[in-house]
Structures are given as C-alpha cells and as structure tokens.
Short mmCIF file of N, CA and C in Angstrom, two decimals:
data_model
loop_
_atom_site.label_atom_id
_atom_site.label_comp_id
_atom_site.label_asym_id
_atom_site.label_seq_id
_atom_site.Cartn_x
_atom_site.Cartn_y
_atom_site.Cartn_z
N MET A 214 -28.33 -20.66 18.73
CA MET A 214 -28.75 -19.41 17.55
C MET A 214 -26.97 -18.51 18.07
N SER A 215 -26.67 -17.98 16.17
CA SER A 215 -26.03 -17.31 16.67
C SER A 215 -26.53 -15.96 16.11
N SER A 216 -25.89 -14.56 16.81
CA SER A 216 -26.15 -13.43 16.55
C SER A 216 -25.96 -12.52 16.01
N PHE A 217 -24.49 -12.93 15.26
CA PHE A 217 -24.12 -12.82 13.92
C PHE A 217 -24.75 -13.07 12.50
N ASP A 218 -25.02 -11.88 11.79
CA ASP A 218 -25.75 -12.41 10.72
C ASP A 218 -24.22 -12.53 9.40
N TRP A 219 -23.92 -13.79 9.39
CA TRP A 219 -22.46 -14.09 8.96
C TRP A 219 -22.92 -13.88 7.49
N PRO A 220 -24.16 -14.38 6.79
CA PRO A 220 -23.91 -13.82 5.04
C PRO A 220 -23.96 -12.40 4.64
N ALA A 221 -24.12 -11.52 6.27
CA ALA A 221 -24.07 -10.11 5.84
C ALA A 221 -21.83 -9.86 5.97
N LEU A 222 -21.53 -9.96 6.67
CA LEU A 222 -20.87 -9.67 7.15
C LEU A 222 -19.23 -10.82 6.42
N MET A 223 -19.98 -11.18 5.75
CA MET A 223 -19.45 -12.13 5.31
C MET A 223 -19.01 -11.35 3.75
N ARG A 224 -19.87 -10.94 2.99
CA ARG A 224 -20.10 -9.95 2.07
C ARG A 224 -19.54 -8.53 2.09
N VAL A 225 -19.73 -8.24 3.23
CA VAL A 225 -18.93 -6.99 3.50
C VAL A 225 -17.45 -7.91 3.75
N GLY A 226 -16.93 -8.57 4.21
CA GLY A 226 -15.30 -8.89 3.88
C GLY A 226 -14.93 -9.36 2.36
N LEU A 227 -15.45 -9.40 1.77
CA LEU A 227 -15.02 -11.06 0.51
C LEU A 227 -15.49 -10.05 -0.72
N VAL A 228 -16.35 -9.14 -0.90
CA VAL A 228 -17.10 -8.58 -1.89
C VAL A 228 -16.25 -6.63 -1.23
N GLY A 229 -17.11 -6.55 -0.24
CA GLY A 229 -16.65 -4.99 -0.17
C GLY A 229 -15.86 -4.58 0.05
N LEU A 230 -14.46 -5.14 1.32
CA LEU A 230 -13.26 -5.22 1.83
C LEU A 230 -12.24 -5.82 0.98
N ARG A 231 -13.00 -6.36 -0.36
CA ARG A 231 -12.53 -7.49 -1.05
C ARG A 231 -11.49 -8.37 -0.87
N LEU A 232 -11.90 -8.75 0.53
CA LEU A 232 -10.35 -10.09 1.05
C LEU A 232 -10.53 -10.95 0.51
N SER A 233 -9.52 -12.35 0.43
CA SER A 233 -10.11 -13.26 0.93
C SER A 233 -10.88 -14.30 1.11
N PRO A 234 -10.75 -15.73 1.22
CA PRO A 234 -12.32 -16.08 1.84
C PRO A 234 -10.90 -16.49 2.85
N ASP A 235 -9.83 -17.05 3.16
CA ASP A 235 -8.08 -17.42 3.54
C ASP A 235 -8.22 -15.89 4.73
N THR A 236 -7.85 -15.05 3.97
CA THR A 236 -7.99 -13.62 4.99
C THR A 236 -8.56 -13.54 5.63
N PHE A 237 -10.21 -13.31 5.82
CA PHE A 237 -11.23 -13.26 6.53
C PHE A 237 -11.81 -13.55 7.49
N TRP A 238 -11.01 -15.22 7.01
CA TRP A 238 -11.12 -15.87 8.75
C TRP A 238 -10.40 -16.09 8.74
N ARG A 239 -8.95 -16.06 8.76
CA ARG A 239 -8.14 -15.18 9.85
C ARG A 239 -8.24 -14.21 10.60
N LEU A 240 -9.36 -13.09 10.35
CA LEU A 240 -9.62 -11.68 10.73
C LEU A 240 -9.92 -12.08 12.50
N THR A 241 -9.47 -11.06 13.54
CA THR A 241 -9.30 -11.28 14.15
C THR A 241 -10.93 -10.38 14.24
N PRO A 242 -12.20 -10.44 15.63
CA PRO A 242 -13.17 -10.03 15.21
C PRO A 242 -12.42 -8.02 15.20
N ALA A 243 -11.39 -7.49 16.57
CA ALA A 243 -11.13 -6.67 16.22
C ALA A 243 -10.31 -5.84 15.33
N GLU A 244 -9.61 -6.75 14.36
CA GLU A 244 -9.15 -7.35 12.89
C GLU A 244 -10.63 -6.47 12.23
N LEU A 245 -11.49 -7.19 12.16
CA LEU A 245 -13.04 -6.40 11.12
C LEU A 245 -13.44 -4.83 11.21
N ARG A 246 -13.37 -5.42 12.79
CA ARG A 246 -14.24 -4.02 13.96
C ARG A 246 -13.35 -2.89 13.15
N LEU A 247 -11.69 -2.94 13.36
CA LEU A 247 -11.13 -1.57 12.08
C LEU A 247 -10.87 -1.75 10.72
N MET A 248 -10.95 -2.49 10.81
CA MET A 248 -11.08 -2.65 8.91
C MET A 248 -12.69 -1.91 8.53
N LEU A 249 -13.82 -2.52 9.35
CA LEU A 249 -15.27 -2.24 8.76
C LEU A 249 -15.60 -0.07 8.86
N ALA A 250 -14.26 0.12 9.95
CA ALA A 250 -14.98 1.99 10.55
C ALA A 250 -14.32 2.65 9.70
N PRO A 251 -15.32 3.63 10.37
CA PRO A 251 -15.09 4.79 9.13
C PRO A 251 -13.69 5.81 9.53
N VAL A 252 -12.66 5.52 8.51
CA VAL A 252 -11.79 6.72 8.24
C VAL A 252 -11.62 7.42 9.33
N GLY A 253 -10.89 7.26 10.06
CA GLY A 253 -10.41 8.21 11.11
C GLY A 253 -11.50 8.12 11.76
N ALA A 254 -11.72 7.20 12.61
CA ALA A 254 -12.88 6.68 13.83
C ALA A 254 -12.05 6.88 15.19
N GLY A 255 -11.12 6.68 15.16
CA GLY A 255 -10.47 6.45 16.06
C GLY A 255 -9.69 7.77 16.96
N GLY A 256 -10.48 8.94 15.95
CA GLY A 256 -10.26 10.60 17.13
C GLY A 256 -8.80 10.94 16.17
N ALA A 257 -9.05 12.22 16.22
CA ALA A 257 -7.63 13.19 15.62
C ALA A 257 -6.29 13.19 16.79
N LEU A 258 -4.94 12.82 15.88
CA LEU A 258 -4.34 12.79 16.44
C LEU A 258 -3.61 14.52 16.83
N ASP A 259 -3.35 14.18 18.28
CA ASP A 259 -3.30 15.55 18.83
C ASP A 259 -1.99 16.39 18.82
N ARG A 260 -0.71 16.81 18.88
CA ARG A 260 -0.62 17.40 18.82
C ARG A 260 1.03 16.98 19.95
N ALA A 261 -0.01 16.78 21.01
CA ALA A 261 0.34 15.86 21.79
C ALA A 261 1.73 14.31 21.68
N GLY A 262 0.36 13.68 20.48
CA GLY A 262 0.71 12.97 20.51
C GLY A 262 1.31 12.55 19.01
N LEU A 263 1.63 14.13 18.10
CA LEU A 263 2.01 13.96 17.82
C LEU A 263 3.57 14.21 18.12
N GLU A 264 3.95 14.80 19.01
CA GLU A 264 5.24 14.81 19.65
C GLU A 264 5.21 13.92 20.17
N ASP A 265 4.95 12.57 20.82
CA ASP A 265 5.05 11.35 20.73
C ASP A 265 6.03 10.90 20.00
N LEU A 266 4.78 10.65 18.98
CA LEU A 266 5.25 9.93 18.06
C LEU A 266 7.09 10.55 16.86
N MET A 267 6.48 11.83 17.20
CA MET A 267 8.41 12.62 16.82
C MET A 267 8.97 11.72 17.78
N ALA A 268 8.68 12.15 19.10
CA ALA A 268 10.52 11.57 19.79
C ALA A 268 10.63 10.08 18.90
N ALA A 269 9.64 8.93 19.58
CA ALA A 269 10.04 8.15 19.34
C ALA A 269 10.19 8.11 18.05
N PHE A 270 10.56 8.30 16.43
CA PHE A 270 10.49 8.16 15.17
C PHE A 270 11.00 8.39 14.88
N PRO A 271 11.98 9.32 14.95
CA PRO A 271 13.33 10.81 14.55
C PRO A 271 13.31 10.68 13.25
N ASP A 272 13.45 11.90 12.20
CA ASP A 272 13.26 12.21 10.99
C ASP A 272 15.15 11.28 11.18
N THR A 273 15.46 11.91 11.94
CA THR A 273 17.52 11.51 11.70
C THR A 273 17.82 11.05 13.05
N PRO A 274 18.27 9.29 13.13
CA PRO A 274 18.89 8.88 14.67
C PRO A 274 19.53 9.79 15.67
N LYS A 275 19.90 9.37 16.24
CA LYS A 275 20.63 10.64 17.87
C LYS A 275 21.60 9.68 17.29
N ALA A 276 22.49 10.74 18.50
CA ALA A 276 24.22 10.30 18.20
C ALA A 276 23.33 9.56 19.29
N LYS A 277 25.20 8.55 18.86
CA LYS A 277 25.09 7.94 19.98
C LYS A 277 25.89 8.00 21.03
N ASP A 278 25.52 7.24 22.40
CA ASP A 278 26.37 7.52 23.44
C ASP A 278 27.21 6.54 23.22
N PRO A 279 28.86 7.72 23.81
CA PRO A 279 30.18 7.16 23.93
C PRO A 279 29.83 6.48 25.10
N ASP A 280 29.25 6.62 26.33
CA ASP A 280 29.48 5.16 27.39
C ASP A 280 28.25 4.75 27.29
N HIS A 281 27.55 4.66 26.36
CA HIS A 281 26.47 3.04 26.48
C HIS A 281 27.00 2.20 24.24
N GLY A 282 27.88 2.77 24.66
CA GLY A 282 28.12 0.82 23.68
C GLY A 282 28.29 1.86 22.28
N GLY A 283 28.05 2.82 22.27
CA GLY A 283 28.09 4.18 20.82
C GLY A 283 29.97 3.76 20.36
N GLU A 284 29.30 4.47 18.88
CA GLU A 284 31.20 4.18 18.82
C GLU A 284 31.85 5.49 19.10
#
C-alpha cells in the first residue's frame, strides 16, 4: 500500500501546476517538492550570499590575465 495520495498529487501537478503528464512523471521528488514550496521558502538572500553571486557572475567580465593564456 502506498503512503502517497497519488490522485491529489497528480491533481496538483497536472491541474494546479499545469504540467503535462510526461513532465509530471519525469520530475524527481525533490523537483516536485521545490515546485510546491511557497515562494521564498528557501530563505532570503543575505548580503554575503549576494556578494558571492556578484563575484561568481560579474556584470562585466574580468580582465584576462596575460600570464595565463589571455590576450
């Protein structure tokens, strides 16, 4: 016997999220859980997190280092 309420889960995925049956069945449990989580449930981005993102993905590319294959 399954502990999942499959009819309810399928209703949420197919009707609520408007997923195609193929897309619904290809989701992992983690992906479905993420899609069903309230917006912002992952916590707010703090200043340190923002700075890490800005360093990893700068608005302008860093200058190339001529000693390491740059022009």
